[in-house]
Amino acid sequence: MREKYISGTTPQQKLVAVNNKFGNSGIKDQQGTTRLIYDTLPLGAVGAKTLRFFEDSGSRPFPFANTGSDGNKLGVGNTMVIESITFYLLTYDTVNFRFDNIQLANTVPAIQNANLSFEIANNRVIKNLSLQEINSAFDKNDGATNDSTIELDTLIVIPPLLNFVCQVQIPYFTPAANTYLRCVINGAGGIIAPRTTF
């Protein structure tokens, strides 16, 4: 996580402010937390492709997604700020039913040449962001690390009960058999606390 915030607003402050505008003023009384939500989609056949992460993710079991039955909506009283987005290439072992090989997406030129868009309630909040940002040579926030993560300059809030989708357009690509791409969104959040907070 970042130690310096360019706007002077912390993720928690942005979370409360956006939820207040939606009439969800009780979010400040919920339990603060760190959220890490992911979805994993097959890269499939050779060629260009468009992947829509989190759409219908409620139908994908763990370890393909960790969204649970809520799918691409956060439940009542839950909210999060997207501070970073990370991509991994995974190889699925169909015999042992697990992901074996994890590869950083920034080592694959076709993935680096992809574009990312993010929608919340059918409103685009990120449009055609180049995934070259996952390469440390192009990411001003990355420093010397090489971790396939985009640190967002704008804190994006996902309020409760609004659907969200991360769309990735990949140019021509030849994946190995059983290769998947995982999208991970990470940031501060709030979860419902009916009794008390800690």
Backbone as JSON Lines, residues from 0, in Angstrom:
{"i":0,"aa":"M","n":[0.83,-1.18,0.0],"ca":[0.0,0.0,0.0],"c":[0.87,1.25,0.0]}
{"i":1,"aa":"R","n":[0.32,2.31,-0.51],"ca":[1.06,3.56,-0.58],"c":[1.17,4.23,0.77]}
{"i":2,"aa":"E","n":[2.27,4.92,0.97],"ca":[2.44,5.7,2.19],"c":[2.09,7.16,1.95]}
{"i":3,"aa":"K","n":[2.13,7.6,0.68],"ca":[1.85,8.98,0.33],"c":[0.65,9.02,-0.6]}
{"i":4,"aa":"Y","n":[-0.3,9.88,-0.31],"ca":[-1.47,10.02,-1.15],"c":[-1.42,11.38,-1.81]}
{"i":5,"aa":"I","n":[-1.42,11.37,-3.13],"ca":[-1.23,12.59,-3.91],"c":[-2.3,13.63,-3.59]}
{"i":6,"aa":"S","n":[-3.54,13.21,-3.46],"ca":[-4.63,14.16,-3.25],"c":[-4.74,14.61,-1.8]}
{"i":7,"aa":"G","n":[-4.03,13.97,-0.89],"ca":[-4.16,14.3,0.53],"c":[-5.34,13.61,1.18]}
{"i":8,"aa":"T","n":[-6.07,12.81,0.41],"ca":[-7.24,12.08,0.92],"c":[-6.86,10.62,1.08]}
{"i":9,"aa":"T","n":[-7.13,10.06,2.23],"ca":[-6.83,8.65,2.45],"c":[-7.94,7.8,1.8]}
{"i":10,"aa":"P","n":[-7.65,6.53,1.53],"ca":[-8.7,5.67,0.97],"c":[-9.94,5.6,1.86]}
{"i":11,"aa":"Q","n":[-9.76,5.61,3.17],"ca":[-10.89,5.53,4.08],"c":[-11.76,6.79,3.99]}
{"i":12,"aa":"Q","n":[-11.12,7.95,3.88],"ca":[-11.87,9.2,3.75],"c":[-12.68,9.22,2.45]}
{"i":13,"aa":"K","n":[-12.06,8.75,1.37],"ca":[-12.75,8.71,0.07],"c":[-13.93,7.74,0.14]}
{"i":14,"aa":"L","n":[-13.73,6.61,0.79],"ca":[-14.78,5.59,0.95],"c":[-16.01,6.18,1.63]}
{"i":15,"aa":"V","n":[-15.78,6.88,2.73],"ca":[-16.88,7.48,3.49],"c":[-17.55,8.58,2.68]}
{"i":16,"aa":"A","n":[-16.76,9.43,2.02],"ca":[-17.32,10.55,1.25],"c":[-18.2,10.07,0.1]}
{"i":17,"aa":"V","n":[-17.74,9.09,-0.67],"ca":[-18.53,8.59,-1.79],"c":[-19.8,7.91,-1.31]}
{"i":18,"aa":"N","n":[-19.69,7.1,-0.26],"ca":[-20.88,6.44,0.27],"c":[-21.89,7.44,0.83]}
{"i":19,"aa":"N","n":[-21.41,8.54,1.42],"ca":[-22.32,9.59,1.9],"c":[-23.12,10.17,0.74]}
{"i":20,"aa":"K","n":[-22.47,10.36,-0.42],"ca":[-23.17,10.91,-1.59],"c":[-24.25,9.96,-2.09]}
{"i":21,"aa":"F","n":[-24.08,8.67,-1.86],"ca":[-25.09,7.69,-2.26],"c":[-26.14,7.49,-1.17]}
{"i":22,"aa":"G","n":[-26.07,8.27,-0.1],"ca":[-27.04,8.15,0.98],"c":[-26.73,7.04,1.97]}
{"i":23,"aa":"N","n":[-25.52,6.5,1.88],"ca":[-25.1,5.41,2.77],"c":[-24.22,5.99,3.87]}
{"i":24,"aa":"S","n":[-24.8,6.86,4.69],"ca":[-24.01,7.57,5.7],"c":[-23.55,6.67,6.84]}
{"i":25,"aa":"G","n":[-24.15,5.5,6.99],"ca":[-23.76,4.58,8.06],"c":[-22.46,3.84,7.81]}
{"i":26,"aa":"I","n":[-21.86,4.01,6.63],"ca":[-20.65,3.25,6.31],"c":[-19.51,3.6,7.27]}
{"i":27,"aa":"K","n":[-19.51,4.82,7.79],"ca":[-18.43,5.21,8.72],"c":[-18.48,4.42,10.03]}
{"i":28,"aa":"D","n":[-19.62,3.8,10.3],"ca":[-19.77,3.01,11.52],"c":[-19.5,1.52,11.3]}
{"i":29,"aa":"Q","n":[-19.15,1.15,10.08],"ca":[-18.87,-0.26,9.78],"c":[-17.41,-0.59,10.1]}
{"i":30,"aa":"Q","n":[-17.09,-1.87,10.07],"ca":[-15.74,-2.34,10.38],"c":[-14.81,-2.06,9.2]}
{"i":31,"aa":"G","n":[-13.71,-1.35,9.43],"ca":[-12.7,-1.15,8.41],"c":[-11.93,-2.44,8.16]}
{"i":32,"aa":"T","n":[-11.5,-2.63,6.92],"ca":[-10.8,-3.88,6.57],"c":[-9.94,-3.66,5.33]}
{"i":33,"aa":"T","n":[-9.21,-4.67,4.97],"ca":[-8.49,-4.7,3.7],"c":[-9.18,-5.72,2.82]}
{"i":34,"aa":"R","n":[-9.49,-5.35,1.58],"ca":[-10.17,-6.25,0.66],"c":[-9.21,-6.65,-0.45]}
{"i":35,"aa":"L","n":[-9.28,-7.91,-0.83],"ca":[-8.55,-8.44,-1.98],"c":[-9.54,-9.37,-2.68]}
{"i":36,"aa":"I","n":[-10.03,-8.94,-3.83],"ca":[-11.05,-9.7,-4.56],"c":[-10.44,-10.1,-5.9]}
{"i":37,"aa":"Y","n":[-10.63,-11.38,-6.27],"ca":[-10.08,-11.82,-7.55],"c":[-11.05,-12.67,-8.33]}
{"i":38,"aa":"D","n":[-10.79,-12.7,-9.64],"ca":[-11.54,-13.55,-10.56],"c":[-10.53,-14.09,-11.58]}
{"i":39,"aa":"T","n":[-10.76,-15.31,-12.05],"ca":[-9.83,-16.0,-12.94],"c":[-10.59,-16.52,-14.14]}
{"i":40,"aa":"L","n":[-10.13,-16.16,-15.34],"ca":[-10.8,-16.57,-16.57],"c":[-9.83,-17.29,-17.5]}
{"i":41,"aa":"P","n":[-10.34,-18.29,-18.27],"ca":[-9.47,-19.0,-19.2],"c":[-9.07,-18.11,-20.37]}
{"i":42,"aa":"L","n":[-7.83,-18.25,-20.81],"ca":[-7.38,-17.5,-21.99],"c":[-7.83,-18.17,-23.28]}
{"i":43,"aa":"G","n":[-8.22,-19.44,-23.21],"ca":[-8.87,-20.1,-24.34],"c":[-8.02,-20.24,-25.58]}
{"i":44,"aa":"A","n":[-8.66,-20.11,-26.71],"ca":[-8.04,-20.39,-28.01],"c":[-7.1,-19.26,-28.44]}
{"i":45,"aa":"V","n":[-6.36,-19.55,-29.48],"ca":[-5.43,-18.58,-30.08],"c":[-6.22,-17.41,-30.65]}
{"i":46,"aa":"G","n":[-5.68,-16.21,-30.53],"ca":[-6.28,-15.04,-31.14],"c":[-6.52,-13.92,-30.15]}
{"i":47,"aa":"A","n":[-7.11,-12.83,-30.65],"ca":[-7.46,-11.69,-29.8],"c":[-8.67,-12.06,-28.96]}
{"i":48,"aa":"K","n":[-8.77,-11.48,-27.79],"ca":[-9.9,-11.8,-26.91],"c":[-10.21,-10.65,-25.97]}
{"i":49,"aa":"T","n":[-11.45,-10.64,-25.52],"ca":[-11.89,-9.69,-24.51],"c":[-12.4,-10.48,-23.32]}
{"i":50,"aa":"L","n":[-11.81,-10.24,-22.16],"ca":[-12.2,-10.92,-20.92],"c":[-12.93,-9.93,-20.04]}
{"i":51,"aa":"R","n":[-14.04,-10.38,-19.45],"ca":[-14.82,-9.54,-18.54],"c":[-14.78,-10.15,-17.14]}
{"i":52,"aa":"F","n":[-13.81,-9.7,-16.36],"ca":[-13.62,-10.21,-15.0],"c":[-14.74,-9.74,-14.08]}
{"i":53,"aa":"F","n":[-15.11,-10.61,-13.17],"ca":[-16.11,-10.42,-12.13],"c":[-17.54,-10.56,-12.64]}
{"i":54,"aa":"E","n":[-17.78,-10.44,-13.93],"ca":[-19.11,-10.68,-14.47],"c":[-19.41,-12.17,-14.3]}
{"i":55,"aa":"D","n":[-20.51,-12.5,-13.68],"ca":[-20.9,-13.89,-13.41],"c":[-19.9,-14.63,-12.51]}
{"i":56,"aa":"S","n":[-19.1,-13.92,-11.75],"ca":[-18.1,-14.59,-10.91],"c":[-18.73,-15.37,-9.76]}
{"i":57,"aa":"G","n":[-19.97,-15.07,-9.41],"ca":[-20.66,-15.81,-8.37],"c":[-20.87,-17.28,-8.73]}
{"i":58,"aa":"S","n":[-20.8,-17.58,-10.03],"ca":[-20.97,-18.97,-10.49],"c":[-19.65,-19.73,-10.54]}
{"i":59,"aa":"R","n":[-18.53,-19.03,-10.32],"ca":[-17.22,-19.69,-10.35],"c":[-16.79,-20.03,-8.92]}
{"i":60,"aa":"P","n":[-16.46,-21.3,-8.67],"ca":[-16.07,-21.7,-7.31],"c":[-14.63,-21.29,-6.99]}
{"i":61,"aa":"F","n":[-14.32,-21.29,-5.71],"ca":[-12.93,-21.15,-5.27],"c":[-12.16,-22.34,-5.82]}
{"i":62,"aa":"P","n":[-10.98,-22.22,-6.38],"ca":[-10.04,-21.11,-6.37],"c":[-10.1,-20.2,-7.6]}
{"i":63,"aa":"F","n":[-11.17,-20.32,-8.42],"ca":[-11.26,-19.47,-9.61],"c":[-11.67,-18.04,-9.25]}
{"i":64,"aa":"A","n":[-12.47,-17.88,-8.21],"ca":[-12.9,-16.56,-7.76],"c":[-13.15,-16.62,-6.26]}
{"i":65,"aa":"N","n":[-13.02,-15.48,-5.61],"ca":[-13.32,-15.43,-4.18],"c":[-14.44,-14.46,-3.87]}
{"i":66,"aa":"T","n":[-15.31,-14.22,-4.86],"ca":[-16.41,-13.27,-4.67],"c":[-17.6,-13.87,-3.96]}
{"i":67,"aa":"G","n":[-17.68,-15.2,-3.89],"ca":[-18.81,-15.84,-3.24],"c":[-20.09,-15.62,-4.02]}
{"i":68,"aa":"S","n":[-21.21,-15.81,-3.37],"ca":[-22.5,-15.72,-4.04],"c":[-22.87,-14.29,-4.44]}
{"i":69,"aa":"D","n":[-22.21,-13.29,-3.85],"ca":[-22.49,-11.9,-4.23],"c":[-22.01,-11.61,-5.66]}
{"i":70,"aa":"G","n":[-21.07,-12.4,-6.16],"ca":[-20.57,-12.19,-7.52],"c":[-19.92,-10.83,-7.68]}
{"i":71,"aa":"N","n":[-20.38,-10.09,-8.69],"ca":[-19.74,-8.8,-8.97],"c":[-20.46,-7.63,-8.3]}
{"i":72,"aa":"K","n":[-21.02,-7.87,-7.13],"ca":[-21.59,-6.81,-6.29],"c":[-21.1,-7.03,-4.87]}
{"i":73,"aa":"L","n":[-20.83,-5.96,-4.16],"ca":[-20.51,-6.06,-2.74],"c":[-21.83,-6.08,-1.97]}
{"i":74,"aa":"G","n":[-21.89,-6.86,-0.92],"ca":[-23.13,-7.02,-0.16],"c":[-23.52,-5.75,0.59]}
{"i":75,"aa":"V","n":[-24.68,-5.79,1.2],"ca":[-25.19,-4.68,2.0],"c":[-24.18,-4.34,3.09]}
{"i":76,"aa":"G","n":[-23.86,-3.06,3.23],"ca":[-22.92,-2.61,4.26],"c":[-21.46,-2.83,3.9]}
{"i":77,"aa":"N","n":[-21.17,-3.43,2.74],"ca":[-19.79,-3.66,2.31],"c":[-19.42,-2.67,1.22]}
{"i":78,"aa":"T","n":[-18.2,-2.21,1.24],"ca":[-17.72,-1.27,0.25],"c":[-16.2,-1.4,0.17]}
{"i":79,"aa":"M","n":[-15.61,-0.88,-0.89],"ca":[-14.14,-0.9,-0.98],"c":[-13.64,0.2,-1.89]}
{"i":80,"aa":"V","n":[-12.37,0.55,-1.69],"ca":[-11.64,1.47,-2.54],"c":[-10.62,0.65,-3.3]}
{"i":81,"aa":"I","n":[-10.63,0.75,-4.63],"ca":[-9.62,0.04,-5.41],"c":[-8.36,0.9,-5.43]}
{"i":82,"aa":"E","n":[-7.3,0.4,-4.81],"ca":[-6.03,1.1,-4.79],"c":[-5.05,0.53,-5.81]}
{"i":83,"aa":"S","n":[-5.22,-0.78,-6.12],"ca":[-4.32,-1.4,-7.09],"c":[-5.03,-2.55,-7.8]}
{"i":84,"aa":"I","n":[-4.54,-2.86,-8.99],"ca":[-5.04,-3.98,-9.79],"c":[-3.83,-4.79,-10.22]}
{"i":85,"aa":"T","n":[-3.88,-6.11,-10.0],"ca":[-2.77,-7.0,-10.31],"c":[-3.25,-8.11,-11.25]}
{"i":86,"aa":"F","n":[-2.35,-8.56,-12.13],"ca":[-2.67,-9.65,-13.05],"c":[-1.62,-10.75,-12.94]}
{"i":87,"aa":"Y","n":[-2.11,-12.01,-12.95],"ca":[-1.25,-13.19,-12.94],"c":[-1.69,-14.16,-14.03]}
{"i":88,"aa":"L","n":[-0.74,-14.85,-14.62],"ca":[-1.03,-15.98,-15.51],"c":[-0.92,-17.24,-14.68]}
{"i":89,"aa":"L","n":[-1.91,-18.11,-14.78],"ca":[-1.95,-19.34,-13.99],"c":[-2.15,-20.53,-14.91]}
{"i":90,"aa":"T","n":[-1.58,-21.67,-14.55],"ca":[-1.81,-22.92,-15.26],"c":[-2.59,-23.84,-14.33]}
{"i":91,"aa":"Y","n":[-3.73,-24.34,-14.84],"ca":[-4.6,-25.18,-14.01],"c":[-4.27,-26.66,-14.24]}
{"i":92,"aa":"D","n":[-4.06,-27.38,-13.15],"ca":[-3.8,-28.81,-13.17],"c":[-5.15,-29.52,-13.12]}
{"i":93,"aa":"T","n":[-5.58,-30.1,-14.26],"ca":[-6.89,-30.73,-14.34],"c":[-6.94,-32.09,-13.63]}
{"i":94,"aa":"V","n":[-5.79,-32.64,-13.26],"ca":[-5.75,-33.91,-12.54],"c":[-5.94,-33.68,-11.04]}
{"i":95,"aa":"N","n":[-5.17,-32.72,-10.49],"ca":[-5.22,-32.43,-9.05],"c":[-6.15,-31.27,-8.7]}
{"i":96,"aa":"F","n":[-6.77,-30.66,-9.71],"ca":[-7.74,-29.58,-9.52],"c":[-7.17,-28.41,-8.71]}
{"i":97,"aa":"R","n":[-6.06,-27.89,-9.2],"ca":[-5.44,-26.74,-8.54],"c":[-4.6,-25.97,-9.55]}
{"i":98,"aa":"F","n":[-4.28,-24.74,-9.19],"ca":[-3.38,-23.94,-10.02],"c":[-1.96,-24.25,-9.6]}
{"i":99,"aa":"D","n":[-1.13,-24.66,-10.56],"ca":[0.25,-25.04,-10.26],"c":[1.24,-23.93,-10.56]}
{"i":100,"aa":"N","n":[1.22,-23.46,-11.76],"ca":[2.23,-22.5,-12.2],"c":[1.65,-21.09,-12.13]}
{"i":101,"aa":"I","n":[2.3,-20.22,-11.38],"ca":[1.89,-18.82,-11.31],"c":[2.99,-17.98,-11.93]}
{"i":102,"aa":"Q","n":[2.61,-17.18,-12.92],"ca":[3.58,-16.37,-13.64],"c":[3.11,-14.91,-13.61]}
{"i":103,"aa":"L","n":[4.04,-14.01,-13.41],"ca":[3.68,-12.6,-13.44],"c":[3.3,-12.21,-14.86]}
{"i":104,"aa":"A","n":[2.19,-11.5,-14.99],"ca":[1.69,-11.13,-16.32],"c":[2.61,-10.16,-17.04]}
{"i":105,"aa":"N","n":[3.46,-9.46,-16.29],"ca":[4.34,-8.49,-16.95],"c":[5.46,-9.14,-17.74]}
{"i":106,"aa":"T","n":[5.56,-10.47,-17.71],"ca":[6.58,-11.17,-18.5],"c":[6.03,-11.61,-19.85]}
{"i":107,"aa":"V","n":[4.77,-11.32,-20.14],"ca":[4.13,-11.75,-21.39],"c":[3.78,-10.5,-22.22]}
{"i":108,"aa":"P","n":[4.47,-10.28,-23.35],"ca":[4.23,-9.07,-24.15],"c":[2.78,-8.88,-24.57]}
{"i":109,"aa":"A","n":[2.07,-9.94,-24.92],"ca":[0.67,-9.78,-25.35],"c":[-0.19,-9.23,-24.22]}
{"i":110,"aa":"I","n":[0.09,-9.62,-22.98],"ca":[-0.67,-9.1,-21.84],"c":[-0.28,-7.64,-21.59]}
{"i":111,"aa":"Q","n":[0.99,-7.32,-21.72],"ca":[1.43,-5.94,-21.53],"c":[0.8,-5.01,-22.56]}
{"i":112,"aa":"N","n":[0.46,-5.53,-23.74],"ca":[-0.13,-4.71,-24.79],"c":[-1.66,-4.66,-24.71]}
{"i":113,"aa":"A","n":[-2.22,-5.23,-23.67],"ca":[-3.67,-5.23,-23.49],"c":[-4.14,-3.88,-22.95]}
{"i":114,"aa":"N","n":[-5.44,-3.65,-23.05],"ca":[-6.08,-2.46,-22.48],"c":[-7.07,-2.88,-21.42]}
{"i":115,"aa":"L","n":[-7.17,-2.08,-20.37],"ca":[-8.07,-2.35,-19.26],"c":[-9.11,-1.25,-19.17]}
{"i":116,"aa":"S","n":[-10.35,-1.65,-18.95],"ca":[-11.44,-0.71,-18.64],"c":[-12.16,-1.25,-17.41]}
{"i":117,"aa":"F","n":[-12.68,-0.36,-16.59],"ca":[-13.39,-0.78,-15.37],"c":[-14.71,-0.05,-15.31]}
{"i":118,"aa":"E","n":[-15.78,-0.81,-15.05],"ca":[-17.13,-0.24,-14.98],"c":[-17.73,-0.5,-13.61]}
{"i":119,"aa":"I","n":[-18.43,0.49,-13.1],"ca":[-19.23,0.34,-11.88],"c":[-20.64,0.8,-12.24]}
{"i":120,"aa":"A","n":[-21.62,-0.08,-12.07],"ca":[-23.02,0.2,-12.41],"c":[-23.14,0.7,-13.85]}
{"i":121,"aa":"N","n":[-22.44,0.04,-14.76],"ca":[-22.43,0.35,-16.19],"c":[-21.87,1.73,-16.52]}
{"i":122,"aa":"N","n":[-21.17,2.35,-15.59],"ca":[-20.46,3.6,-15.84],"c":[-18.97,3.31,-15.86]}
{"i":123,"aa":"R","n":[-18.31,3.71,-16.92],"ca":[-16.88,3.44,-17.06],"c":[-16.09,4.41,-16.18]}
{"i":124,"aa":"V","n":[-15.27,3.87,-15.27],"ca":[-14.46,4.7,-14.38],"c":[-12.97,4.61,-14.74]}
{"i":125,"aa":"I","n":[-12.59,3.62,-15.52],"ca":[-11.26,3.53,-16.13],"c":[-11.49,3.17,-17.58]}
{"i":126,"aa":"K","n":[-10.87,3.89,-18.5],"ca":[-11.09,3.64,-19.92],"c":[-9.76,3.44,-20.63]}
{"i":127,"aa":"N","n":[-9.6,2.26,-21.21],"ca":[-8.45,1.93,-22.07],"c":[-7.1,2.26,-21.44]}
{"i":128,"aa":"L","n":[-6.92,1.81,-20.21],"ca":[-5.63,1.97,-19.54],"c":[-4.71,0.87,-20.05]}
{"i":129,"aa":"S","n":[-3.56,1.25,-20.55],"ca":[-2.62,0.27,-21.1],"c":[-2.02,-0.56,-19.98]}
{"i":130,"aa":"L","n":[-1.97,-1.87,-20.18],"ca":[-1.35,-2.74,-19.18],"c":[0.17,-2.69,-19.23]}
{"i":131,"aa":"Q","n":[0.74,-1.82,-20.06],"ca":[2.18,-1.6,-19.99],"c":[2.56,-1.06,-18.62]}
{"i":132,"aa":"E","n":[1.57,-0.52,-17.91],"ca":[1.8,-0.03,-16.54],"c":[2.24,-1.14,-15.58]}
{"i":133,"aa":"I","n":[1.98,-2.41,-15.93],"ca":[2.4,-3.51,-15.05],"c":[3.89,-3.78,-15.15]}
{"i":134,"aa":"N","n":[4.52,-3.18,-16.15],"ca":[5.96,-3.31,-16.31],"c":[6.63,-2.19,-15.52]}
{"i":135,"aa":"S","n":[7.58,-2.53,-14.66],"ca":[8.2,-1.53,-13.79],"c":[8.89,-0.41,-14.57]}
{"i":136,"aa":"A","n":[9.24,-0.66,-15.82],"ca":[9.87,0.39,-16.63],"c":[8.9,1.52,-16.96]}
{"i":137,"aa":"F","n":[7.59,1.24,-16.93],"ca":[6.59,2.24,-17.29],"c":[5.74,2.72,-16.11]}
{"i":138,"aa":"D","n":[5.83,2.08,-14.98],"ca":[5.0,2.41,-13.83],"c":[5.76,3.29,-12.86]}
{"i":139,"aa":"K","n":[5.38,4.55,-12.77],"ca":[6.1,5.49,-11.9],"c":[5.94,5.17,-10.42]}
{"i":140,"aa":"N","n":[4.89,4.43,-10.05],"ca":[4.67,4.07,-8.65],"c":[5.36,2.78,-8.25]}
{"i":141,"aa":"D","n":[5.85,2.03,-9.23],"ca":[6.34,0.68,-9.0],"c":[7.75,0.63,-8.44]}
{"i":142,"aa":"G","n":[8.54,1.66,-8.71],"ca":[9.93,1.63,-8.27],"c":[10.69,0.52,-8.95]}
{"i":143,"aa":"A","n":[11.46,-0.23,-8.19],"ca":[12.29,-1.29,-8.77],"c":[11.59,-2.65,-8.75]}
{"i":144,"aa":"T","n":[10.41,-2.72,-8.14],"ca":[9.74,-4.02,-8.06],"c":[9.13,-4.39,-9.4]}
{"i":145,"aa":"N","n":[8.98,-5.67,-9.61],"ca":[8.49,-6.19,-10.86],"c":[7.35,-7.14,-10.52]}
{"i":146,"aa":"D","n":[6.16,-6.57,-10.22],"ca":[5.12,-7.4,-9.62],"c":[3.79,-7.43,-10.35]}
{"i":147,"aa":"S","n":[3.71,-6.95,-11.58],"ca":[2.48,-6.99,-12.38],"c":[1.32,-6.25,-11.75]}
{"i":148,"aa":"T","n":[1.61,-5.19,-10.99],"ca":[0.57,-4.43,-10.3],"c":[0.51,-3.01,-10.83]}
{"i":149,"aa":"I","n":[-0.72,-2.53,-11.02],"ca":[-0.95,-1.13,-11.37],"c":[-1.44,-0.43,-10.1]}
{"i":150,"aa":"E","n":[-0.68,0.53,-9.62],"ca":[-1.1,1.37,-8.49],"c":[-1.89,2.53,-9.09]}
{"i":151,"aa":"L","n":[-3.16,2.64,-8.75],"ca":[-4.01,3.66,-9.34],"c":[-3.74,5.03,-8.72]}
{"i":152,"aa":"D","n":[-3.72,6.06,-9.55],"ca":[-3.54,7.42,-9.06],"c":[-4.84,7.97,-8.48]}
{"i":153,"aa":"T","n":[-5.97,7.48,-8.97],"ca":[-7.28,7.89,-8.47],"c":[-7.88,6.75,-7.68]}
{"i":154,"aa":"L","n":[-8.31,7.03,-6.48],"ca":[-8.95,6.01,-5.66],"c":[-10.38,5.8,-6.16]}
{"i":155,"aa":"I","n":[-10.7,4.57,-6.56],"ca":[-12.01,4.26,-7.12],"c":[-12.82,3.5,-6.08]}
{"i":156,"aa":"V","n":[-13.98,4.02,-5.75],"ca":[-14.83,3.43,-4.71],"c":[-15.91,2.57,-5.36]}
{"i":157,"aa":"I","n":[-16.06,1.34,-4.83],"ca":[-17.19,0.48,-5.21],"c":[-18.18,0.5,-4.04]}
{"i":158,"aa":"P","n":[-19.31,1.19,-4.21],"ca":[-20.33,1.19,-3.16],"c":[-21.05,-0.17,-3.09]}
{"i":159,"aa":"P","n":[-21.8,-0.4,-2.03],"ca":[-22.54,-1.66,-1.92],"c":[-23.6,-1.8,-3.02]}
{"i":160,"aa":"L","n":[-23.83,-3.04,-3.42],"ca":[-24.92,-3.44,-4.3],"c":[-24.84,-2.9,-5.73]}
{"i":161,"aa":"L","n":[-23.71,-2.34,-6.13],"ca":[-23.54,-1.9,-7.52],"c":[-22.6,-2.88,-8.21]}
{"i":162,"aa":"N","n":[-23.02,-3.34,-9.4],"ca":[-22.19,-4.32,-10.11],"c":[-20.92,-3.66,-10.65]}
{"i":163,"aa":"F","n":[-19.84,-4.45,-10.71],"ca":[-18.57,-3.95,-11.25],"c":[-17.98,-5.02,-12.17]}
{"i":164,"aa":"V","n":[-17.3,-4.54,-13.22],"ca":[-16.68,-5.42,-14.22],"c":[-15.36,-4.81,-14.63]}
{"i":165,"aa":"C","n":[-14.33,-5.64,-14.7],"ca":[-13.03,-5.23,-15.23],"c":[-12.86,-5.91,-16.59]}
{"i":166,"aa":"Q","n":[-12.81,-5.13,-17.64],"ca":[-12.7,-5.66,-19.0],"c":[-11.26,-5.51,-19.49]}
{"i":167,"aa":"V","n":[-10.7,-6.6,-20.0],"ca":[-9.34,-6.59,-20.53],"c":[-9.39,-7.05,-21.98]}
{"i":168,"aa":"Q","n":[-8.9,-6.2,-22.88],"ca":[-8.81,-6.54,-24.3],"c":[-7.38,-6.92,-24.61]}
{"i":169,"aa":"I","n":[-7.2,-8.19,-25.03],"ca":[-5.87,-8.72,-25.29],"c":[-5.69,-8.88,-26.79]}
{"i":170,"aa":"P","n":[-4.59,-8.38,-27.35],"ca":[-4.35,-8.61,-28.77],"c":[-4.02,-10.07,-29.02]}
{"i":171,"aa":"Y","n":[-3.7,-10.4,-30.21],"ca":[-3.42,-11.78,-30.6],"c":[-2.48,-12.46,-29.6]}
{"i":172,"aa":"F","n":[-2.88,-13.62,-29.12],"ca":[-2.12,-14.32,-28.09],"c":[-2.3,-15.82,-28.26]}
{"i":173,"aa":"T","n":[-1.22,-16.58,-28.08],"ca":[-1.25,-18.04,-28.16],"c":[-0.96,-18.61,-26.78]}
{"i":174,"aa":"P","n":[-2.0,-18.91,-26.0],"ca":[-1.75,-19.43,-24.64],"c":[-1.45,-20.92,-24.67]}
{"i":175,"aa":"A","n":[-0.72,-21.38,-23.66],"ca":[-0.52,-22.82,-23.47],"c":[-1.84,-23.41,-22.98]}
{"i":176,"aa":"A","n":[-1.95,-24.73,-23.04],"ca":[-3.17,-25.4,-22.58],"c":[-3.44,-25.09,-21.11]}
{"i":177,"aa":"N","n":[-4.7,-24.93,-20.78],"ca":[-5.16,-24.68,-19.4],"c":[-4.54,-23.44,-18.77]}
{"i":178,"aa":"T","n":[-4.35,-22.4,-19.58],"ca":[-3.8,-21.14,-19.07],"c":[-4.93,-20.18,-18.76]}
{"i":179,"aa":"Y","n":[-4.84,-19.55,-17.6],"ca":[-5.85,-18.62,-17.12],"c":[-5.19,-17.28,-16.79]}
{"i":180,"aa":"L","n":[-5.99,-16.23,-16.83],"ca":[-5.53,-14.91,-16.39],"c":[-6.36,-14.54,-15.16]}
{"i":181,"aa":"R","n":[-5.67,-14.11,-14.1],"ca":[-6.34,-13.71,-12.86],"c":[-6.22,-12.2,-12.71]}
{"i":182,"aa":"C","n":[-7.34,-11.57,-12.36],"ca":[-7.38,-10.15,-12.05],"c":[-7.67,-10.01,-10.56]}
{"i":183,"aa":"V","n":[-6.83,-9.24,-9.87],"ca":[-6.96,-9.03,-8.43],"c":[-7.15,-7.54,-8.18]}
{"i":184,"aa":"I","n":[-8.25,-7.17,-7.51],"ca":[-8.41,-5.78,-7.09],"c":[-8.19,-5.74,-5.58]}
{"i":185,"aa":"N","n":[-7.49,-4.71,-5.13],"ca":[-7.03,-4.66,-3.75],"c":[-7.2,-3.25,-3.2]}
{"i":186,"aa":"G","n":[-7.57,-3.16,-1.92],"ca":[-7.64,-1.86,-1.3],"c":[-8.36,-1.89,0.04]}
{"i":187,"aa":"A","n":[-8.51,-0.72,0.6],"ca":[-9.21,-0.58,1.88],"c":[-10.7,-0.79,1.67]}
{"i":188,"aa":"G","n":[-11.37,-1.23,2.71],"ca":[-12.8,-1.47,2.57],"c":[-13.52,-1.36,3.89]}
{"i":189,"aa":"G","n":[-14.81,-1.59,3.82],"ca":[-15.64,-1.64,4.99],"c":[-16.56,-2.85,4.88]}
{"i":190,"aa":"I","n":[-16.74,-3.55,5.99],"ca":[-17.66,-4.69,6.03],"c":[-18.67,-4.45,7.13]}
{"i":191,"aa":"I","n":[-19.84,-5.02,6.97],"ca":[-20.92,-4.78,7.9],"c":[-20.54,-5.25,9.31]}
{"i":192,"aa":"A","n":[-20.84,-4.43,10.27],"ca":[-20.52,-4.74,11.68],"c":[-21.79,-4.51,12.5]}
{"i":193,"aa":"P","n":[-22.69,-5.5,12.59],"ca":[-23.96,-5.28,13.28],"c":[-23.84,-5.04,14.78]}
{"i":194,"aa":"R","n":[-22.75,-5.51,15.4],"ca":[-22.63,-5.36,16.87],"c":[-21.64,-4.27,17.26]}
{"i":195,"aa":"T","n":[-20.39,-4.39,16.79],"ca":[-19.36,-3.44,17.19],"c":[-18.23,-3.47,16.18]}
{"i":196,"aa":"T","n":[-17.34,-2.49,16.27],"ca":[-16.15,-2.46,15.41],"c":[-14.91,-2.56,16.26]}
{"i":197,"aa":"F","n":[-13.82,-2.96,15.63],"ca":[-12.55,-3.12,16.36],"c":[-11.49,-2.21,15.79]}
